[in-house]
Short mmCIF file of C-alpha atoms in Angstrom, two decimals:
data_model
loop_
_atom_site.label_atom_id
_atom_site.label_comp_id
_atom_site.label_asym_id
_atom_site.label_seq_id
_atom_site.Cartn_x
_atom_site.Cartn_y
_atom_site.Cartn_z
CA MET W 554 -4.59 -19.77 1.98
CA LEU W 555 -1.43 -19.52 4.13
CA SER W 556 -2.59 -21.84 6.88
CA GLY W 557 0.41 -23.38 8.63
CA ILE W 558 2.82 -20.61 7.63
CA LYS W 559 4.47 -19.17 10.75
CA ILE W 560 5.91 -15.65 10.84
CA VAL W 561 7.87 -13.88 13.58
CA GLU W 562 7.61 -10.10 13.29
CA ILE W 563 10.06 -7.81 15.03
CA CYS W 564 7.73 -4.84 15.20
CA GLY W 565 8.68 -1.49 13.75
CA ILE W 566 6.60 1.14 11.99
CA GLY W 567 4.77 1.23 8.68
CA PRO W 568 5.55 -1.28 5.96
CA GLY W 569 6.87 -4.14 8.12
CA PRO W 570 3.75 -4.39 10.30
CA PHE W 571 1.54 -3.96 7.22
CA CYS W 572 3.32 -6.84 5.47
CA ALA W 573 2.87 -9.08 8.52
CA MET W 574 -0.80 -8.06 8.78
CA HIS W 575 -1.31 -8.86 5.10
CA LEU W 576 0.15 -12.34 5.59
CA ALA W 577 -2.01 -12.81 8.70
CA ASP W 578 -5.06 -11.73 6.68
CA LEU W 579 -4.21 -14.52 4.24
CA GLY W 580 -4.10 -17.10 7.00
CA ALA W 581 -0.52 -17.09 8.25
CA GLU W 582 0.17 -17.41 11.98
CA VAL W 583 2.02 -14.27 13.06
CA ILE W 584 3.63 -13.52 16.41
CA ALA W 585 4.42 -9.83 16.76
CA VAL W 586 7.33 -9.12 19.10
CA GLU W 587 6.76 -5.61 20.45
CA ARG W 588 8.40 -3.18 22.82
CA ALA W 589 6.75 -2.64 26.18
CA ALA W 590 5.87 0.95 25.25
CA SER W 591 6.00 1.65 21.53
CA MET W 592 6.64 5.29 20.60
CA SER W 593 4.98 7.18 17.75
CA ILE W 594 6.79 9.54 15.39
CA THR W 595 5.66 12.41 17.64
CA GLY W 596 7.59 10.92 20.56
CA GLU W 597 4.44 9.93 22.42
CA ALA W 598 3.49 6.42 23.49
CA ASN W 599 1.20 4.68 21.02
CA ALA W 600 -2.13 3.22 22.06
CA PRO W 601 -1.99 -0.32 23.45
CA THR W 602 -3.81 -1.60 20.36
CA ASN W 603 -2.68 -1.23 16.75
CA PRO W 604 -5.00 -2.01 13.80
CA LEU W 605 -1.96 -3.27 11.87
CA ASN W 606 -1.69 -6.06 14.46
CA ARG W 607 -5.04 -7.60 13.63
CA GLY W 608 -4.94 -11.36 13.42
CA LYS W 609 -1.57 -11.58 15.19
CA ARG W 610 -0.44 -12.69 18.62
CA SER W 611 1.28 -9.91 20.54
CA VAL W 612 4.33 -10.57 22.71
CA VAL W 613 6.36 -7.99 24.61
CA ALA W 614 10.10 -8.66 24.81
CA ASP W 615 13.22 -6.57 25.39
CA LEU W 616 15.65 -7.56 22.64
CA LYS W 617 18.50 -5.86 24.49
CA THR W 618 18.35 -8.59 27.12
CA ALA W 619 19.52 -12.19 26.82
CA GLU W 620 16.04 -13.39 27.76
CA GLY W 621 14.40 -11.36 24.99
CA ARG W 622 16.85 -12.51 22.35
CA GLU W 623 16.55 -16.14 23.39
CA ALA W 624 12.77 -15.93 23.19
CA VAL W 625 13.01 -14.75 19.58
CA LEU W 626 15.50 -17.48 18.71
CA ARG W 627 13.25 -20.13 20.23
CA LEU W 628 10.32 -18.80 18.22
CA ILE W 629 12.17 -18.86 14.90
CA GLU W 630 13.11 -22.50 15.44
CA GLY W 631 9.55 -23.31 14.36
CA ALA W 632 8.98 -20.34 12.04
CA ASP W 633 8.99 -20.10 8.25
CA ALA W 634 9.99 -16.44 8.15
CA LEU W 635 11.05 -13.43 10.18
CA ILE W 636 10.21 -9.82 9.36
CA GLU W 637 12.29 -6.90 10.63
CA GLY W 638 12.42 -3.23 9.71
CA MET W 639 15.49 -1.91 11.52
CA ARG W 640 18.25 0.14 9.95
CA PRO W 641 20.99 -2.03 8.44
CA GLY W 642 23.19 -3.54 11.12
CA VAL W 643 20.84 -3.09 14.08
CA MET W 644 19.63 -6.69 14.18
CA GLU W 645 23.24 -7.88 13.92
CA ARG W 646 24.21 -5.71 16.89
CA LEU W 647 21.33 -7.21 18.85
CA GLY W 648 22.64 -10.68 18.10
CA LEU W 649 19.64 -11.51 15.89
CA GLY W 650 21.09 -11.08 12.40
CA PRO W 651 20.47 -13.54 9.55
CA GLU W 652 23.50 -15.72 10.27
CA VAL W 653 22.54 -16.25 13.91
CA CYS W 654 18.87 -16.86 13.13
CA GLN W 655 19.50 -19.20 10.22
CA ALA W 656 21.98 -21.16 12.33
CA ARG W 657 18.97 -21.97 14.54
CA ASN W 658 16.69 -22.60 11.55
CA PRO W 659 18.42 -23.12 8.17
CA ARG W 660 15.07 -22.97 6.36
CA LEU W 661 14.22 -19.53 7.76
CA VAL W 662 13.34 -16.78 5.30
CA TYR W 663 14.75 -13.57 6.78
CA GLY W 664 12.73 -10.58 5.51
CA ARG W 665 14.38 -7.17 5.78
CA MET W 666 12.25 -4.05 5.23
CA THR W 667 14.11 -0.76 4.69
CA GLY W 668 13.76 2.41 2.66
CA TRP W 669 17.20 2.59 1.07
CA GLY W 670 18.21 -1.09 1.16
CA GLN W 671 20.92 -3.00 2.98
CA GLN W 672 23.77 -1.57 0.87
CA GLY W 673 24.52 1.71 -0.88
CA PRO W 674 25.68 5.23 0.09
CA LEU W 675 22.32 6.07 1.73
CA ALA W 676 21.74 2.72 3.46
CA HIS W 677 22.19 4.12 6.98
CA ALA W 678 20.44 7.47 6.44
CA ALA W 679 17.04 8.27 7.91
CA GLY W 680 14.13 8.68 5.54
CA HIS W 681 10.41 8.37 4.96
CA ASP W 682 8.07 7.27 2.20
CA ASN W 683 8.23 10.50 0.19
CA ASN W 684 12.06 10.54 0.32
CA TYR W 685 12.35 7.02 -1.07
CA ILE W 686 9.88 7.51 -3.92
CA ALA W 687 11.41 10.91 -4.73
CA LEU W 688 14.78 9.26 -5.31
CA SER W 689 13.42 6.22 -7.15
CA GLY W 690 11.57 8.25 -9.79
CA ALA W 691 8.14 7.13 -8.59
CA LEU W 692 7.14 10.57 -7.26
CA TYR W 693 8.22 12.63 -10.26
CA HIS W 694 4.94 12.51 -12.21
CA SER W 695 2.63 12.82 -9.21
CA GLY W 696 1.39 16.32 -9.78
CA THR W 697 0.38 18.85 -12.38
CA ALA W 698 2.22 21.51 -14.34
CA GLY W 699 3.51 24.39 -12.28
CA GLU W 700 2.91 22.65 -8.95
CA ALA W 701 5.16 20.65 -6.62
CA PRO W 702 4.79 16.87 -6.79
CA SER W 703 2.26 15.62 -4.24
CA SER W 704 3.11 12.49 -2.25
CA PRO W 705 0.26 9.97 -1.91
CA ILE W 706 0.23 9.23 1.83
CA THR W 707 2.31 6.05 2.37
CA LEU W 708 0.72 4.26 -0.57
CA ILE W 709 3.39 4.23 -3.28
CA GLY W 710 6.40 3.80 -1.02
CA ASP W 711 5.63 2.16 2.31
CA ILE W 712 2.86 -0.08 1.04
CA GLY W 713 3.27 -0.48 -2.72
CA GLY W 714 7.05 -0.46 -3.04
CA GLY W 715 7.73 -1.80 0.45
CA ALA W 716 5.23 -4.02 2.25
CA LEU W 717 3.79 -5.74 -0.80
CA TYR W 718 7.20 -6.44 -2.33
CA LEU W 719 8.37 -7.87 0.98
CA ALA W 720 5.29 -10.11 1.11
CA VAL W 721 5.99 -11.45 -2.38
CA GLY W 722 9.66 -11.93 -1.49
CA ILE W 723 8.84 -13.84 1.68
CA LEU W 724 6.36 -16.12 -0.07
CA ALA W 725 8.87 -16.79 -2.87
CA GLY W 726 11.52 -17.52 -0.24
CA ILE W 727 9.23 -19.96 1.58
CA LEU W 728 8.50 -21.82 -1.66
CA ASN W 729 12.23 -22.02 -2.34
CA ALA W 730 12.95 -23.24 1.19
CA ARG W 731 10.38 -25.99 0.85
CA ALA W 732 12.01 -27.14 -2.40
CA SER W 733 15.66 -26.72 -1.40
CA GLY W 734 15.63 -26.89 2.40
CA LYS W 735 17.54 -23.62 2.51
CA GLY W 736 16.34 -20.24 3.70
CA THR W 737 17.22 -16.90 2.17
CA VAL W 738 17.55 -13.23 3.07
CA VAL W 739 15.00 -10.95 1.40
CA ASP W 740 16.26 -7.37 0.96
CA ALA W 741 13.04 -5.44 0.35
CA ALA W 742 13.97 -1.79 -0.18
CA ILE W 743 11.31 0.79 -0.93
CA VAL W 744 13.56 2.46 -3.50
CA ASP W 745 13.81 -0.87 -5.34
CA GLY W 746 10.13 -1.72 -5.21
CA SER W 747 8.85 1.74 -6.09
CA ALA W 748 11.30 1.93 -9.01
CA HIS W 749 10.04 -1.45 -10.21
CA MET W 750 6.50 -0.12 -10.04
CA THR W 751 7.38 2.48 -12.69
CA GLN W 752 7.87 -0.23 -15.32
CA LEU W 753 4.37 0.27 -16.74
CA MET W 754 5.08 3.99 -16.91
CA GLN W 755 8.32 3.24 -18.79
CA SER W 756 6.36 1.26 -21.37
CA LEU W 757 3.94 4.18 -21.79
CA ALA W 758 6.89 6.52 -22.25
CA ARG W 759 8.07 4.44 -25.21
CA GLY W 760 4.67 5.01 -26.78
CA GLY W 761 4.91 8.77 -26.29
CA LEU W 762 2.26 8.96 -23.55
CA ILE W 763 4.68 10.05 -20.82
CA SER W 764 6.76 13.22 -21.03
CA GLU W 765 9.76 14.23 -18.94
CA THR W 766 7.96 17.54 -18.33
CA ARG W 767 5.40 17.30 -15.56
CA GLY W 768 1.94 18.25 -16.73
CA ARG W 769 2.59 17.19 -20.33
CA SER W 770 1.69 13.52 -19.98
CA VAL W 771 -1.66 11.81 -20.40
CA HIS W 772 -1.98 11.07 -16.69
CA ASP W 773 -1.05 14.49 -15.35
CA GLY W 774 -1.82 16.96 -18.14
CA SER W 775 -4.69 15.81 -20.29
CA HIS W 776 -8.27 16.92 -19.88
CA PHE W 777 -9.77 13.46 -20.25
CA TYR W 778 -7.69 11.86 -17.44
CA ALA W 779 -7.96 14.27 -14.54
CA THR W 780 -9.78 15.28 -11.37
CA TYR W 781 -12.22 18.20 -11.21
CA ARG W 782 -13.73 20.30 -8.45
CA CYS W 783 -17.51 20.30 -8.19
CA ALA W 784 -19.92 22.99 -7.03
CA ASP W 785 -19.88 21.61 -3.46
CA ASP W 786 -16.04 21.68 -3.28
CA ARG W 787 -15.87 17.92 -3.68
CA TYR W 788 -14.08 16.19 -6.53
CA VAL W 789 -14.62 13.67 -9.31
CA ALA W 790 -12.14 11.66 -11.37
CA LEU W 791 -12.39 11.31 -15.14
CA GLY W 792 -10.56 8.67 -17.19
CA SER W 793 -12.14 8.85 -20.64
CA MET W 794 -9.04 7.71 -22.52
CA GLU W 795 -10.18 5.30 -25.26
CA PRO W 796 -12.03 6.76 -28.29
CA GLN W 797 -15.43 5.24 -27.42
CA PHE W 798 -15.20 6.44 -23.82
CA TYR W 799 -14.08 9.91 -24.92
CA ALA W 800 -16.98 10.13 -27.37
CA LEU W 801 -19.44 9.18 -24.63
CA MET W 802 -17.91 11.78 -22.31
CA ARG W 803 -18.43 14.47 -24.93
CA GLN W 804 -22.01 13.36 -25.43
CA LYS W 805 -22.82 13.33 -21.71
CA LEU W 806 -21.30 16.77 -21.22
CA GLY W 807 -22.94 18.26 -24.32
CA LEU W 808 -19.63 18.64 -26.17
CA GLU W 809 -20.21 16.28 -29.10
CA ASN W 810 -20.39 19.20 -31.56
CA ASP W 811 -17.72 21.36 -29.91
CA ALA W 812 -14.77 21.39 -32.32
CA ARG W 813 -12.41 22.40 -29.53
CA PHE W 814 -12.57 18.80 -28.30
CA ASP W 815 -11.94 17.11 -31.64
CA ARG W 816 -8.18 16.84 -31.14
CA GLN W 817 -8.10 14.63 -28.04
CA TRP W 818 -4.40 13.78 -28.20
CA ASP W 819 -2.95 17.20 -28.95
CA PRO W 820 -1.08 18.34 -25.79
CA GLN W 821 -1.15 21.92 -27.06
CA ARG W 822 -4.93 21.90 -26.65
CA TRP W 823 -5.05 20.25 -23.23
CA PRO W 824 -4.81 23.43 -21.09
CA GLU W 825 -7.79 25.01 -22.85
CA GLN W 826 -9.77 21.76 -22.75
CA ARG W 827 -9.06 21.29 -19.04
CA GLU W 828 -10.19 24.84 -18.32
CA ILE W 829 -13.45 24.27 -20.15
CA LEU W 830 -14.13 21.00 -18.36
CA ALA W 831 -13.24 22.61 -15.02
CA GLY W 832 -15.93 25.20 -15.65
CA ILE W 833 -18.47 22.54 -16.56
CA PHE W 834 -17.84 20.33 -13.53
CA ALA W 835 -17.96 23.36 -11.23
CA GLN W 836 -21.62 23.86 -12.18
CA ARG W 837 -22.96 20.78 -10.38
CA THR W 838 -22.39 18.97 -7.11
CA ARG W 839 -20.51 15.71 -6.90
CA GLU W 840 -23.76 13.85 -6.25
CA GLN W 841 -25.35 15.35 -9.35
CA TRP W 842 -22.37 14.28 -11.47
CA CYS W 843 -22.61 10.79 -10.01
CA GLU W 844 -26.27 10.64 -11.03
CA LEU W 845 -25.30 11.49 -14.60
CA LEU W 846 -22.02 9.65 -15.09
CA GLU W 847 -21.43 6.93 -12.50
CA GLY W 848 -21.80 3.41 -13.86
CA THR W 849 -21.45 4.52 -17.49
CA ASP W 850 -18.54 3.86 -19.85
CA VAL W 851 -17.35 7.43 -19.45
CA CYS W 852 -14.86 5.99 -16.91
CA PHE W 853 -15.89 8.15 -13.99
CA ALA W 854 -15.78 7.97 -10.21
CA PRO W 855 -16.27 10.33 -7.28
CA VAL W 856 -13.16 11.05 -5.20
CA LEU W 857 -14.07 9.61 -1.81
CA SER W 858 -12.44 9.55 1.60
CA PRO W 859 -12.05 6.06 3.13
CA ARG W 860 -15.06 6.76 5.34
CA GLU W 861 -17.16 7.79 2.35
CA ALA W 862 -15.87 4.83 0.36
CA SER W 863 -16.99 2.43 3.08
CA GLU W 864 -20.56 3.69 2.58
CA HIS W 865 -20.57 3.53 -1.22
CA PRO W 866 -23.06 0.92 -2.50
CA HIS W 867 -20.50 -0.91 -4.64
CA LEU W 868 -17.87 -1.24 -1.92
CA GLU W 869 -20.55 -1.89 0.68
CA GLU W 870 -21.97 -4.82 -1.31
CA ARG W 871 -18.48 -6.26 -1.81
CA GLY W 872 -17.61 -5.82 1.87
CA VAL W 873 -14.47 -3.83 1.09
CA TYR W 874 -14.58 -2.03 4.46
CA PHE W 875 -15.90 -3.03 7.85
CA GLN W 876 -16.17 -1.53 11.33
CA ARG W 877 -14.97 -3.36 14.43
CA ASP W 878 -14.42 -2.00 17.94
CA GLY W 879 -14.93 1.52 16.62
CA VAL W 880 -12.13 1.18 14.06
CA LEU W 881 -12.75 1.47 10.32
CA GLN W 882 -10.76 -1.23 8.55
CA ALA W 883 -10.27 -2.44 5.01
CA SER W 884 -11.08 -6.10 4.44
CA PRO W 885 -8.34 -8.55 3.42
CA ALA W 886 -7.50 -8.66 -0.27
CA PRO W 887 -7.42 -10.38 -2.66
CA ARG W 888 -10.37 -12.65 -2.13
CA PHE W 889 -10.41 -16.33 -3.01
CA ASP W 890 -13.35 -18.28 -4.48
CA GLY W 891 -15.45 -15.12 -4.20
CA LYS W 892 -15.27 -15.01 -0.40
CA VAL W 893 -14.24 -12.06 1.76
CA ALA W 894 -11.87 -13.25 4.49
CA VAL W 895 -12.64 -12.20 8.05
CA PRO W 896 -9.44 -10.99 9.74
CA GLY W 897 -8.60 -11.76 13.33
CA PRO W 898 -9.15 -9.27 16.15
CA ILE W 899 -6.68 -6.57 17.14
CA PRO W 900 -4.76 -7.75 20.21
CA VAL W 901 -3.78 -5.58 23.13
CA ARG W 902 -0.02 -5.09 23.19
CA GLY W 903 1.57 -7.97 25.07
CA SER W 904 -1.68 -9.87 25.62
CA ASP W 905 -0.12 -13.15 24.48
CA THR W 906 3.21 -12.75 26.28
CA ASP W 907 2.48 -15.07 29.20
CA ALA W 908 1.06 -17.86 27.05
CA VAL W 909 3.84 -17.73 24.48
CA MET W 910 6.64 -17.50 27.04
CA ALA W 911 5.15 -20.38 29.03
CA ALA W 912 5.12 -22.53 25.90
CA LEU W 913 8.74 -21.67 25.12
CA GLN W 914 9.86 -22.41 28.66
CA GLY W 915 7.86 -25.63 28.66
CA GLY W 916 10.17 -27.11 26.07
CA ASN W 917 7.75 -27.19 23.13
CA PRO W 918 8.03 -23.99 21.04
CA ALA W 919 5.31 -25.28 18.72
CA ASP W 920 2.78 -24.61 21.47
CA ALA W 921 3.57 -20.88 21.18
CA TRP W 922 1.77 -20.72 17.85
CA ARG W 923 -1.95 -20.51 17.48
CA SER W 924 -3.23 -23.82 16.17
#
């Protein structure tokens, strides 16, 4: 779908590489500019291959040298967008800020991925996913009464509020550049995106379904929208919210005549109702509950790990996961015309350096991109 779109990625960690991978999955040509030896958050050198680099070309360049900077500038001459995830001001100090890059290519969309944003009192502070969503309000309701909020690993902040918002911003910027001939700077901050993601929650709050007190809302306190432990210490998720689904849940669990479950929407009754359901679900294994409830209108699903999910018949038939070179990966999404896209292979760090640099030095930067 994005054939012909060219992206230069200044590699960092987390949401920036994911955004570039997502665009590559959709058909964009991405050149990832990496350090010679990338370091992990533990201070150790990362493996020479990174699953987030699938479908990209990998080039090693030292941006602190004139040669490295010039290579990037030559690449962006033929690019539609650049992605970077440095702290505010770092790219400017390297001589690769928006003004310099857009002087080379006025149509360039300059995508900036940060946690706190380019401006504001916290702009230069360090942080991670859970910090950003804590401040934005997106973490507040992730938990139950009497317990600390639990941060979903990288999903709400880095990916949801960060990478995906940057991808939308870049695509919008490219459309604008094609219409106006002028590039733009996309400031994709995780605090902004994750706050924006709460808009549906704000609409539910107006209807009385969300409370300021954790554990008193439909999604974190009710008995009919919750997760339960099974006899084998595995879990299932229940979402029997609408009246017809709730009635079917009661029938399947033998509660249709239990008056304690008549008042579905009374928060005062939820603790007792949750305790009763917890006792019921603890009597059978997850597999046994799946045999009874999965595929019905109870709105039920087992809680699966990614590995387990890859083996589930529904996801297996749809090709949601695949295995390549010993690495479990999720397939590109969304799909178009009912087809599952096949992403490109994961390159070894720097494997395309010689070819790309030779093309740049040969006077035709267009040859640096995969045709």
